[in-house]
Amino acid sequence: MKSILSFLGGIILTLVVLAGLGYLAVKAGMVPANADGKPAALESWVANTALQAALARDTKELRNPIQPSEENLISGVHLYAENCAICHGASDAKPSKLAKGFYIEAPQLAKDGVEDDPEAASFWKVKHGIRFTAMPSFTTTLQDEEIWKLAMFLRQMDKLPPAVDAEWKKVPSVAATPAPN
């Protein structure tokens, strides 16, 4: 019995020492906080795992109540142009100067795509944002109906009807957009 208690005590002491060393590393500035640096593997793993778990949990019951139509898709294009293009690019998939400085790099959706993502996942990401990235929550900016139209557009971005595709191609490139002063 004494050896089991010693073993458990050793495990607890090891965990306390590791936690203490981690705390000291953070307090000593040894963990990068700069947005232009490469994230550590552990940081990337924790962030991606947490995001995927949240999406799996929170989007199970979400269904787009908006019916697909050219009108709703065009509305999604306009919402994208007004709210998303500055970070995620236009149909030319060229990033703005602002987007080039993001941590984590914002995907250029016309080339990196989200067409294979469920609409519920895109809705959730737009509505709630993604912690520790530059992706903001649009809860106070857009109504749910608008977010669903945007999610519908994103899901169909690679197979738009001709009239909607023409509207999408009209969204001006943001590549020359200067970063804010």
Tab-separated table of C-alpha atoms in Angstrom:
chain	number	residue	atom	x	y	z
A	1	MET	CA	0.000	0.000	0.000
A	2	LYS	CA	2.861	2.329	0.866
A	3	SER	CA	4.419	1.855	-2.584
A	4	ILE	CA	1.123	2.754	-4.302
A	5	LEU	CA	0.846	5.944	-2.236
A	6	SER	CA	4.474	6.805	-3.025
A	7	PHE	CA	3.829	6.192	-6.720
A	8	LEU	CA	0.696	8.384	-6.724
A	9	GLY	CA	2.539	11.042	-4.732
A	10	GLY	CA	5.302	11.000	-7.349
A	11	ILE	CA	2.785	11.452	-10.164
A	12	ILE	CA	1.092	14.341	-8.357
A	13	LEU	CA	4.442	15.986	-7.575
A	14	THR	CA	5.519	15.623	-11.230
A	15	LEU	CA	2.283	17.222	-12.444
A	16	VAL	CA	2.643	20.091	-9.956
A	17	VAL	CA	6.254	20.686	-11.033
A	18	LEU	CA	5.293	20.635	-14.745
A	19	ALA	CA	2.415	23.047	-14.130
A	20	GLY	CA	4.759	25.315	-12.166
A	21	LEU	CA	7.358	25.258	-14.940
A	22	GLY	CA	4.665	26.058	-17.500
A	23	TYR	CA	3.467	28.971	-15.382
A	24	LEU	CA	7.021	30.295	-15.010
A	25	ALA	CA	7.621	30.003	-18.769
A	26	VAL	CA	4.476	32.050	-19.450
A	27	LYS	CA	5.335	34.671	-16.809
A	28	ALA	CA	8.926	34.941	-18.090
A	29	GLY	CA	7.699	35.765	-21.601
A	30	MET	CA	9.008	32.528	-23.081
A	31	VAL	CA	5.667	31.767	-24.747
A	32	PRO	CA	5.331	33.913	-27.894
A	33	ALA	CA	2.440	36.374	-27.946
A	34	ASN	CA	3.282	38.054	-31.251
A	35	ALA	CA	0.788	37.766	-34.085
A	36	ASP	CA	3.497	37.533	-36.742
A	37	GLY	CA	5.135	34.432	-35.256
A	38	LYS	CA	4.519	30.768	-35.992
A	39	PRO	CA	2.214	29.116	-33.447
A	40	ALA	CA	3.565	26.231	-31.393
A	41	ALA	CA	2.309	22.759	-32.286
A	42	LEU	CA	0.552	22.416	-28.925
A	43	GLU	CA	-1.182	25.773	-29.386
A	44	SER	CA	-2.419	24.792	-32.854
A	45	TRP	CA	-3.587	21.395	-31.628
A	46	VAL	CA	-5.500	22.843	-28.667
A	47	ALA	CA	-7.158	25.548	-30.794
A	48	ASN	CA	-8.160	23.183	-33.618
A	49	THR	CA	-9.363	20.463	-31.263
A	50	ALA	CA	-11.459	22.937	-29.254
A	51	LEU	CA	-12.982	24.434	-32.417
A	52	GLN	CA	-13.866	21.047	-33.917
A	53	ALA	CA	-15.401	19.888	-30.621
A	54	ALA	CA	-17.468	23.084	-30.325
A	55	LEU	CA	-18.688	22.749	-33.917
A	56	ALA	CA	-19.624	19.094	-33.410
A	57	ARG	CA	-21.526	19.934	-30.227
A	58	ASP	CA	-23.171	23.212	-31.234
A	59	THR	CA	-24.170	22.566	-34.851
A	60	LYS	CA	-25.902	19.174	-34.545
A	61	GLU	CA	-29.402	20.645	-34.567
A	62	LEU	CA	-28.732	23.730	-36.720
A	63	ARG	CA	-30.546	23.802	-40.054
A	64	ASN	CA	-30.684	26.654	-42.531
A	65	PRO	CA	-34.264	27.970	-42.553
A	66	ILE	CA	-33.610	30.060	-45.687
A	67	GLN	CA	-34.664	28.507	-48.993
A	68	PRO	CA	-32.019	28.445	-51.730
A	69	SER	CA	-32.803	30.967	-54.450
A	70	GLU	CA	-30.870	33.317	-56.698
A	71	GLU	CA	-32.185	36.240	-54.657
A	72	ASN	CA	-30.928	34.754	-51.375
A	73	LEU	CA	-27.574	33.808	-52.907
A	74	ILE	CA	-27.111	37.323	-54.319
A	75	SER	CA	-27.940	38.694	-50.888
A	76	GLY	CA	-25.220	36.377	-49.537
A	77	VAL	CA	-22.757	37.759	-52.110
A	78	HIS	CA	-23.505	41.334	-51.006
A	79	LEU	CA	-23.193	40.413	-47.321
A	80	TYR	CA	-19.859	38.755	-48.073
A	81	ALA	CA	-18.627	41.809	-49.996
A	82	GLU	CA	-19.594	44.131	-47.131
A	83	ASN	CA	-18.424	42.030	-44.192
A	84	CYS	CA	-15.972	39.342	-45.282
A	85	ALA	CA	-14.004	40.311	-48.398
A	86	ILE	CA	-11.551	42.604	-46.592
A	87	CYS	CA	-10.212	39.577	-44.692
A	88	HIS	CA	-11.156	36.599	-46.899
A	89	GLY	CA	-10.720	38.131	-50.364
A	90	ALA	CA	-12.979	38.533	-53.365
A	91	SER	CA	-13.429	36.151	-56.307
A	92	ASP	CA	-9.792	36.743	-57.346
A	93	ALA	CA	-8.630	35.148	-54.045
A	94	LYS	CA	-5.972	37.813	-53.495
A	95	PRO	CA	-5.541	38.869	-49.847
A	96	SER	CA	-5.720	42.472	-48.694
A	97	LYS	CA	-2.723	44.012	-46.955
A	98	LEU	CA	-4.705	43.784	-43.727
A	99	ALA	CA	-5.321	40.046	-44.171
A	100	LYS	CA	-1.624	39.358	-44.741
A	101	GLY	CA	-0.882	40.424	-41.165
A	102	PHE	CA	-3.426	38.204	-39.440
A	103	TYR	CA	-2.640	35.518	-36.953
A	104	ILE	CA	-3.836	32.987	-37.824
A	105	GLU	CA	-3.781	33.692	-41.563
A	106	ALA	CA	-7.306	34.267	-42.851
A	107	PRO	CA	-8.188	31.771	-45.580
A	108	GLN	CA	-8.890	33.312	-48.968
A	109	LEU	CA	-12.227	31.603	-49.459
A	110	ALA	CA	-12.356	31.751	-53.267
A	111	LYS	CA	-9.297	29.464	-53.385
A	112	ASP	CA	-9.122	27.839	-49.927
A	113	GLY	CA	-12.838	27.244	-50.028
A	114	VAL	CA	-15.487	26.287	-47.539
A	115	GLU	CA	-17.828	24.675	-50.053
A	116	ASP	CA	-17.401	21.338	-48.327
A	117	ASP	CA	-18.229	22.770	-44.895
A	118	PRO	CA	-21.801	22.274	-43.711
A	119	GLU	CA	-23.836	25.493	-43.744
A	120	ALA	CA	-24.331	25.070	-39.990
A	121	ALA	CA	-20.555	25.196	-39.417
A	122	SER	CA	-20.181	28.375	-41.495
A	123	PHE	CA	-23.187	29.901	-39.716
A	124	TRP	CA	-21.642	29.113	-36.312
A	125	LYS	CA	-18.207	30.511	-37.267
A	126	VAL	CA	-19.690	33.758	-38.602
A	127	LYS	CA	-22.136	34.191	-35.733
A	128	HIS	CA	-19.745	33.357	-32.893
A	129	GLY	CA	-16.305	34.062	-34.354
A	130	ILE	CA	-13.233	31.984	-33.558
A	131	ARG	CA	-11.322	32.690	-30.380
A	132	PHE	CA	-7.619	33.584	-30.620
A	133	THR	CA	-7.892	34.409	-34.318
A	134	ALA	CA	-8.890	37.589	-36.094
A	135	MET	CA	-12.330	36.080	-36.882
A	136	PRO	CA	-14.849	38.256	-35.020
A	137	SER	CA	-18.334	37.379	-33.895
A	138	PHE	CA	-21.029	38.936	-36.070
A	139	THR	CA	-23.736	38.452	-33.421
A	140	THR	CA	-24.222	42.199	-33.023
A	141	THR	CA	-23.558	43.044	-36.684
A	142	LEU	CA	-25.769	40.669	-38.666
A	143	GLN	CA	-29.170	39.093	-38.099
A	144	ASP	CA	-29.397	35.289	-38.115
A	145	GLU	CA	-31.251	35.393	-41.444
A	146	GLU	CA	-28.366	37.337	-42.995
A	147	ILE	CA	-25.803	34.918	-41.576
A	148	TRP	CA	-27.741	31.975	-43.037
A	149	LYS	CA	-27.760	33.670	-46.473
A	150	LEU	CA	-24.023	34.197	-46.171
A	151	ALA	CA	-23.508	30.547	-45.139
A	152	MET	CA	-25.620	29.439	-48.119
A	153	PHE	CA	-23.452	31.515	-50.480
A	154	LEU	CA	-20.243	30.077	-48.984
A	155	ARG	CA	-21.516	26.508	-49.359
A	156	GLN	CA	-22.366	27.075	-53.033
A	157	MET	CA	-19.471	29.381	-53.920
A	158	ASP	CA	-18.016	26.892	-56.413
A	159	LYS	CA	-21.313	26.134	-58.192
A	160	LEU	CA	-23.205	29.405	-58.381
A	161	PRO	CA	-25.979	30.002	-60.912
A	162	PRO	CA	-24.780	32.307	-63.742
A	163	ALA	CA	-26.555	35.438	-62.448
A	164	VAL	CA	-25.145	34.940	-58.941
A	165	ASP	CA	-21.664	34.157	-60.280
A	166	ALA	CA	-21.755	37.383	-62.310
A	167	GLU	CA	-22.648	39.297	-59.134
A	168	TRP	CA	-19.809	37.529	-57.268
A	169	LYS	CA	-17.310	38.494	-59.983
A	170	LYS	CA	-18.365	42.156	-59.553
A	171	VAL	CA	-17.042	42.219	-55.970
A	172	PRO	CA	-13.902	44.347	-56.290
A	173	SER	CA	-10.513	42.874	-55.461
A	174	VAL	CA	-9.263	43.825	-52.018
A	175	ALA	CA	-5.605	43.121	-52.844
A	176	ALA	CA	-4.843	46.829	-53.161
A	177	THR	CA	-6.805	47.740	-50.034
A	178	PRO	CA	-4.394	49.441	-47.643
A	179	ALA	CA	-4.124	48.356	-44.040
A	180	PRO	CA	-5.588	50.849	-41.548
A	181	ASN	CA	-3.181	53.470	-40.207
